[in-house]
XYZ file of C-alpha atoms in Angstrom:
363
model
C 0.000 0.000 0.000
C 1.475 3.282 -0.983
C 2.463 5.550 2.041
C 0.894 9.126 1.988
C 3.026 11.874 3.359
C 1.565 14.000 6.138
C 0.379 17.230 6.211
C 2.427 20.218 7.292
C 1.719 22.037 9.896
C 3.564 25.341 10.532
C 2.368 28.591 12.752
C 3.857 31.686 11.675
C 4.023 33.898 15.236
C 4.314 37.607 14.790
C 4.243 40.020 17.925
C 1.748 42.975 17.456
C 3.328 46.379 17.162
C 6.220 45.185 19.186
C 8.520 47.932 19.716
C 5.499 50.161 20.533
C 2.878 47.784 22.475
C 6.520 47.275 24.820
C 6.252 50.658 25.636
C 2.998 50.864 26.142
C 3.616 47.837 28.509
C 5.924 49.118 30.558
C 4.294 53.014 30.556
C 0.593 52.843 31.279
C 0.113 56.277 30.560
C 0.858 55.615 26.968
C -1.749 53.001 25.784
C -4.283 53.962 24.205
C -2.175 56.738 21.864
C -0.105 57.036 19.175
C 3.775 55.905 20.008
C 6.264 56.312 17.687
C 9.362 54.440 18.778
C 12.727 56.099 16.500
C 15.424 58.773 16.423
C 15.058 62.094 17.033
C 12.860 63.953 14.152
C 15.094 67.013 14.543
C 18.248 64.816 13.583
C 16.791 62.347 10.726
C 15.350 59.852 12.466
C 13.558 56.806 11.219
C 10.393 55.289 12.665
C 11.223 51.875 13.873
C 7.804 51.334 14.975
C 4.335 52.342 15.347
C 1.451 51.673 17.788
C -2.221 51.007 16.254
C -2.840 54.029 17.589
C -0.511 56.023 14.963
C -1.372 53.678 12.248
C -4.557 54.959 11.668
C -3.071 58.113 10.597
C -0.943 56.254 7.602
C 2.285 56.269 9.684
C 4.474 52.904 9.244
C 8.028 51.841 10.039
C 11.038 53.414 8.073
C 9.556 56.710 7.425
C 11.568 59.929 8.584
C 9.988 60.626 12.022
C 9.765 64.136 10.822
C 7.295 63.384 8.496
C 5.697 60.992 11.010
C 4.992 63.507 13.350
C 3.929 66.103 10.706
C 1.154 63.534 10.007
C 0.127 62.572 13.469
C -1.207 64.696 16.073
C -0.712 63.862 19.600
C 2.254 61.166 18.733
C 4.382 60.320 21.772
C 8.889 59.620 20.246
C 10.158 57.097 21.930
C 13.435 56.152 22.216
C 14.164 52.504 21.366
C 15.366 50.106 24.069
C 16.858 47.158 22.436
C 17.854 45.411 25.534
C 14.272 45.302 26.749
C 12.647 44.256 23.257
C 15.789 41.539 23.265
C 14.741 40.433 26.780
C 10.937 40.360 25.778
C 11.728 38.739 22.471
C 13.837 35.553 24.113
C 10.961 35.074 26.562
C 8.386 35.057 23.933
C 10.600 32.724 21.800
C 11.065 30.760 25.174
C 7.248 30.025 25.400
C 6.875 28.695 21.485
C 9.923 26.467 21.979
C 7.650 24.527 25.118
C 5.447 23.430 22.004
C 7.894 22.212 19.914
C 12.089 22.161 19.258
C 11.400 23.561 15.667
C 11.297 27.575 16.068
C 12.851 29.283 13.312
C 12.688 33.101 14.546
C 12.743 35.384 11.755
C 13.020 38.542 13.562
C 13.187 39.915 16.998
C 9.364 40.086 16.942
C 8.099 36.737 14.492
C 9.096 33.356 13.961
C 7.814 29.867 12.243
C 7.256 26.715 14.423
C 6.922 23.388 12.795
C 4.549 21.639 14.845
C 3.641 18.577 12.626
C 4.838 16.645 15.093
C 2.504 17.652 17.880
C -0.577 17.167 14.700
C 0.557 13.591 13.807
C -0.089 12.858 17.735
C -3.213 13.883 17.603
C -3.262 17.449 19.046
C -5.154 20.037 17.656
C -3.319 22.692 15.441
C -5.692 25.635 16.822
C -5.512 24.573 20.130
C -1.917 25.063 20.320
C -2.191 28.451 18.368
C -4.597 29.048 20.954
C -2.140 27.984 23.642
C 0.861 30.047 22.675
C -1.664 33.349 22.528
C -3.125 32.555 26.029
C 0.583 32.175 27.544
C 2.356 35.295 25.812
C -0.337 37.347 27.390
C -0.763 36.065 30.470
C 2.923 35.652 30.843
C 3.985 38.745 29.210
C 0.888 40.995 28.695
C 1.708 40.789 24.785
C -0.461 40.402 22.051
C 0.742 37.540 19.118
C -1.007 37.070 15.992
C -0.773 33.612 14.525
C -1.439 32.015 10.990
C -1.853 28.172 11.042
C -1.285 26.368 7.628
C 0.735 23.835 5.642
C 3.684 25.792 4.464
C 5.297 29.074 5.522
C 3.811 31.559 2.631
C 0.664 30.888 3.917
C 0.930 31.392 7.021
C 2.746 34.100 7.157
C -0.027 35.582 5.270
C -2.667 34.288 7.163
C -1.051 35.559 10.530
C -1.729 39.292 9.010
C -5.001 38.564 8.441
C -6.629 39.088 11.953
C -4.319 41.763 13.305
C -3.866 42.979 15.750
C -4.210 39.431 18.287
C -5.430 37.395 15.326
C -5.600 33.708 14.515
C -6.339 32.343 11.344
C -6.334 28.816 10.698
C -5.960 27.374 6.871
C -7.179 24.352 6.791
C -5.449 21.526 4.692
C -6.187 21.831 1.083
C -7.591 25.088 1.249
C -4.392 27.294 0.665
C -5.608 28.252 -2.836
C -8.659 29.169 -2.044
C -7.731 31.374 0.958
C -5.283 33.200 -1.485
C -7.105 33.561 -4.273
C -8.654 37.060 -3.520
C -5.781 38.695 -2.426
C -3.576 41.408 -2.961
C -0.717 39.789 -5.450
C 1.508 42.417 -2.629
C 0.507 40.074 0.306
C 2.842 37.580 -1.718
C 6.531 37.690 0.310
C 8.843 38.597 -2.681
C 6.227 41.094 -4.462
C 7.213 44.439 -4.047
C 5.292 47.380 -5.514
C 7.441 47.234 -9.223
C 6.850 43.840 -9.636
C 2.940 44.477 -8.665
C 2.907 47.703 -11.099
C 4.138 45.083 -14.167
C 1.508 42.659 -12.732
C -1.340 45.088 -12.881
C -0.616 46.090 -16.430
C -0.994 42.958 -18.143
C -4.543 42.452 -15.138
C -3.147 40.566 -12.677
C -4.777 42.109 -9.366
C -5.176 38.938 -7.073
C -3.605 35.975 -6.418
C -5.586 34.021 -7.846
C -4.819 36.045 -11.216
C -1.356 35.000 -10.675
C -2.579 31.470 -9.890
C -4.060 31.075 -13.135
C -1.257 31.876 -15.335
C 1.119 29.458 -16.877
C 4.738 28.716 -15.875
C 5.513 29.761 -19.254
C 4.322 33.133 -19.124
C 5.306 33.869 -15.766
C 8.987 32.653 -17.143
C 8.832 34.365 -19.777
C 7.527 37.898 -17.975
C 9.799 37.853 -14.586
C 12.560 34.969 -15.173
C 13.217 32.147 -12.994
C 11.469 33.452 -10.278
C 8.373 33.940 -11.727
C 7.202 30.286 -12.235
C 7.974 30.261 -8.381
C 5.676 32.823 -7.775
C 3.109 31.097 -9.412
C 3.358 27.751 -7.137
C 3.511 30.682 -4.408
C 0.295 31.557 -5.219
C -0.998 28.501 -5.560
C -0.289 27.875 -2.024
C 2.550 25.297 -2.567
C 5.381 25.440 -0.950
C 8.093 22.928 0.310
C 10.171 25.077 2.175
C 11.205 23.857 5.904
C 11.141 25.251 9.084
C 14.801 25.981 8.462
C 17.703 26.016 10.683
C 20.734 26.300 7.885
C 22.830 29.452 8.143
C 23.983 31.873 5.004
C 26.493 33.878 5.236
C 28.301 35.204 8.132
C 28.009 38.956 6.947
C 26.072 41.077 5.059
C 27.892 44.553 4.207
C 28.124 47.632 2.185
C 30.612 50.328 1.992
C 31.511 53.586 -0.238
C 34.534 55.608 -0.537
C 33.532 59.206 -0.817
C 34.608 61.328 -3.557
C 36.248 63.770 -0.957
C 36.916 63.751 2.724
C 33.492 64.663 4.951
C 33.258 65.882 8.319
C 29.781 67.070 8.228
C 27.356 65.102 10.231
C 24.516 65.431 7.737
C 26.566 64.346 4.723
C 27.840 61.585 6.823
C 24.375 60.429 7.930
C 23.379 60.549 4.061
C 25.847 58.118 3.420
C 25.432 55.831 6.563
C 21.045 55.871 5.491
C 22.121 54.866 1.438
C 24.601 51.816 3.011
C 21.846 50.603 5.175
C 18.686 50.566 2.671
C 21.654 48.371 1.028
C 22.025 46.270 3.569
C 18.313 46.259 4.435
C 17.689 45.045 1.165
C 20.167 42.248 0.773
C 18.906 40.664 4.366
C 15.803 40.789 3.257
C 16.659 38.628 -0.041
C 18.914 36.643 2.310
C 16.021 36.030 4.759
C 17.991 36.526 7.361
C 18.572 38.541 10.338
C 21.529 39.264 12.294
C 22.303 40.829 16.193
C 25.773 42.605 15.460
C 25.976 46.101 13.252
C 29.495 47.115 12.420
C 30.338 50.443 11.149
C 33.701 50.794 9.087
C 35.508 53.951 9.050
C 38.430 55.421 6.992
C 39.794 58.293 8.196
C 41.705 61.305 5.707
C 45.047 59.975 6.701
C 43.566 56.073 5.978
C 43.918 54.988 9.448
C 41.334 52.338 9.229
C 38.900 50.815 11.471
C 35.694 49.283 12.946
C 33.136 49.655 16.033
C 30.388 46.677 16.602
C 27.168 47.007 18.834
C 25.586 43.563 19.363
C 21.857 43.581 20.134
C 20.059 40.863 22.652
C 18.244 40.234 19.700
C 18.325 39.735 16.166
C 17.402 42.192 13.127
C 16.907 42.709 10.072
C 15.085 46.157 9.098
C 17.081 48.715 7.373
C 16.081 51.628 10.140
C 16.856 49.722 12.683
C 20.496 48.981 11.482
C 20.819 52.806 10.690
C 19.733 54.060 13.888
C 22.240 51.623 15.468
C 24.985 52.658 12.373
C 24.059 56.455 13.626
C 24.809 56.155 17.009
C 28.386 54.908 16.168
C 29.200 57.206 14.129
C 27.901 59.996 16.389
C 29.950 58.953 18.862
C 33.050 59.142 16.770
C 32.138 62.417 15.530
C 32.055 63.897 19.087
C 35.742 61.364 19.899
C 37.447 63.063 17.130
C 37.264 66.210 14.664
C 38.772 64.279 11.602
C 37.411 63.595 8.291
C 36.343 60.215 6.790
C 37.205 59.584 3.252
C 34.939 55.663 3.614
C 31.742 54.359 5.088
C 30.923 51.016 5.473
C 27.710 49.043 7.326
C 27.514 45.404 8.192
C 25.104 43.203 9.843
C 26.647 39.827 10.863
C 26.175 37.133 13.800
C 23.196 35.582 12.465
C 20.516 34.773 14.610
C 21.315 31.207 14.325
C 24.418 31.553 16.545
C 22.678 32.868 19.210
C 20.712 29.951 19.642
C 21.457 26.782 22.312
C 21.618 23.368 20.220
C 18.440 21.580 21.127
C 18.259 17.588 20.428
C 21.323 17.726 19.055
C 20.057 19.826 15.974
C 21.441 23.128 15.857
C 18.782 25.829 15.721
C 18.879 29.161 14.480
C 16.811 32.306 15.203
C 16.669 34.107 11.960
């Protein structure tokens, strides 16, 4: 008799608001308004996050916090405290490794579990979804949303769905049907060029996408497109990964002359990290340990680290960290720099304990 394969089951965990709904933890007196946590919007900074409470008023991550507060009246800056999302983070990943050994975090504030194991022994995948929400509130007085489905892409997706404290459960063999009315941009990997040359040729939904031939979808975005498709048709293989990449992710620029001025510097240091930002995010990977390379006029050479409690991966993030640095050399020494570089390395699955033997990561 042939053997049939069992279904996947993977949760896709992703903290509500985190940065933000932390503060709002710890401060009473700000829940219930809009906190922006960034830089300064005097000196160029960058939202890192946003509570509900801001969202409404179209703010989002990565935008200057000038502009930010321009657009929302009443917003509370706050200052980011890694150390305290770091410690918040490890608890939360803490609680979703009592369900299973198979936790691939993602970020500081999401993360897939495999729990096929738990299924195939007769537990109930949205009674453990419901498990891991009960826990990481009582526990921490978060909010999690969750997506429960087959593969990864879909529930990642489906974890969006309800925010904020959502569940949403895809049931085996309904993947395609769940995606088909979509947004082709709730696809990981479709950014809004790619969904511009979709819409053109009348490709609005996923299930658009679904319909269309390997050929075409060859033909119109290369290799990746016929991968897109099986995306979209809600297949994919892809584990609940603990391999690493590569041990660094970097860019750097010599300048064209010698620069002491802060805001030419902090130019420079915001281009490398959109770089950076970018190539992590193709990567898939996230890393704890920001290094900012400097080249001084006389080419003395050299490099300052800051390692996080806890990984990352989003390009304002790794500039307000690059910032700081390079702030603090500015006021160290009056010379000029002639290069910039950024880096992102020790990937999150370094940080990790080995558990069962199997080395696990936390990217």
């Amino acid at each position: 008799m042939a053997h049939m394969e069992a279904t996947r089951s993977v949760i896709h965990a992703d903290l509500d608001a985190f940065y933000a709904s932390v503060e709002q933890l710890d401060r009473p007196e700000l829940r219930g308004k809009p906190v922006l946590v960034g830089g300064n919007p005097e000196q160029r900074g960058v939202v890192a996050a946003c509570s509900y409470e801001a969202r409404v008023y179209g703010v989002h991550s990565a935008m200057p916090m000038r502009t930010a507060v321009s657009m929302c009246p009443g917003a509370i800056v706050v200052h980011p405290r890694f150390d305290r999302y770091g410690e918040l983070s490890r608890r939360v990943m803490d609680i979703l490794r009592s369900v299973t050994p198979l936790v691939q975090p993602v970020s500081i504030d999401e993360a897939y579990l495999d729990i096929s194991g738990a299924v195939s022994g007769g537990a109930e995948p949205i009674v453990i979804a419901q498990g891991l929400k009960e826990r990481v509130k009582r526990e921490l007085g978060l909010t999690i949303s969750l997506g429960v489905a087959s593969s990864k892409s879909v529930a990642k997706i489906a974890s969006d769905m309800g925010k904020p404290d959502g569940l949403t459960v895809v049931p085996p063999g309904a993947e395609r049907e769940f995606l088909a009315p979509l947004s082709v941009r709730k696809l990981g990997g479709i950014g809004p060029k790619t969904e511009e040359r979709l819409l053109e040729v009348g490709v609005k939904t996923l299930g658009d996408l679904a319909a269309r031939t390997d050929a075409w979808l060859e033909r119109e975005f290369g290799k990746r497109g016929p991968e897109l498709g099986m995306l979209s048709r809600g297949m994919d293989d892809r584990a609940v990964s603990v391999q690493r990449v590569a041990k660094s992710i970097s860019a750097e620029v010599t300048l064209a002359h010698d620069v002491r001025d802060r805001e030419t510097l902090a130019g420079v240091i915001e281009r490398l990290c959109e770089r950076v930002g970018k190539r992590l995010e193709r990567a898939a990977t996230h890393g704890r340990t920001v290094t900012v390379k400097l080249r001084l006029s006389d080419f003395t050479t050299f490099t300052r680290s800051v390692t996080l409690p806890a990984p990352i991966h989003d390009a304002s993030v790794v500039r307000e960290v690059a910032m700081r640095v390079l702030d603090a050399e500015l006021a160290r020494r009056g010379d000029r720099f002639r290069l910039l570089g950024v880096g992102v390395s020790n990937f999150a699955e370094e940080r990790q304990l080995p558990l069962f033997g199997d080395e696990m990561d936390a990217g």
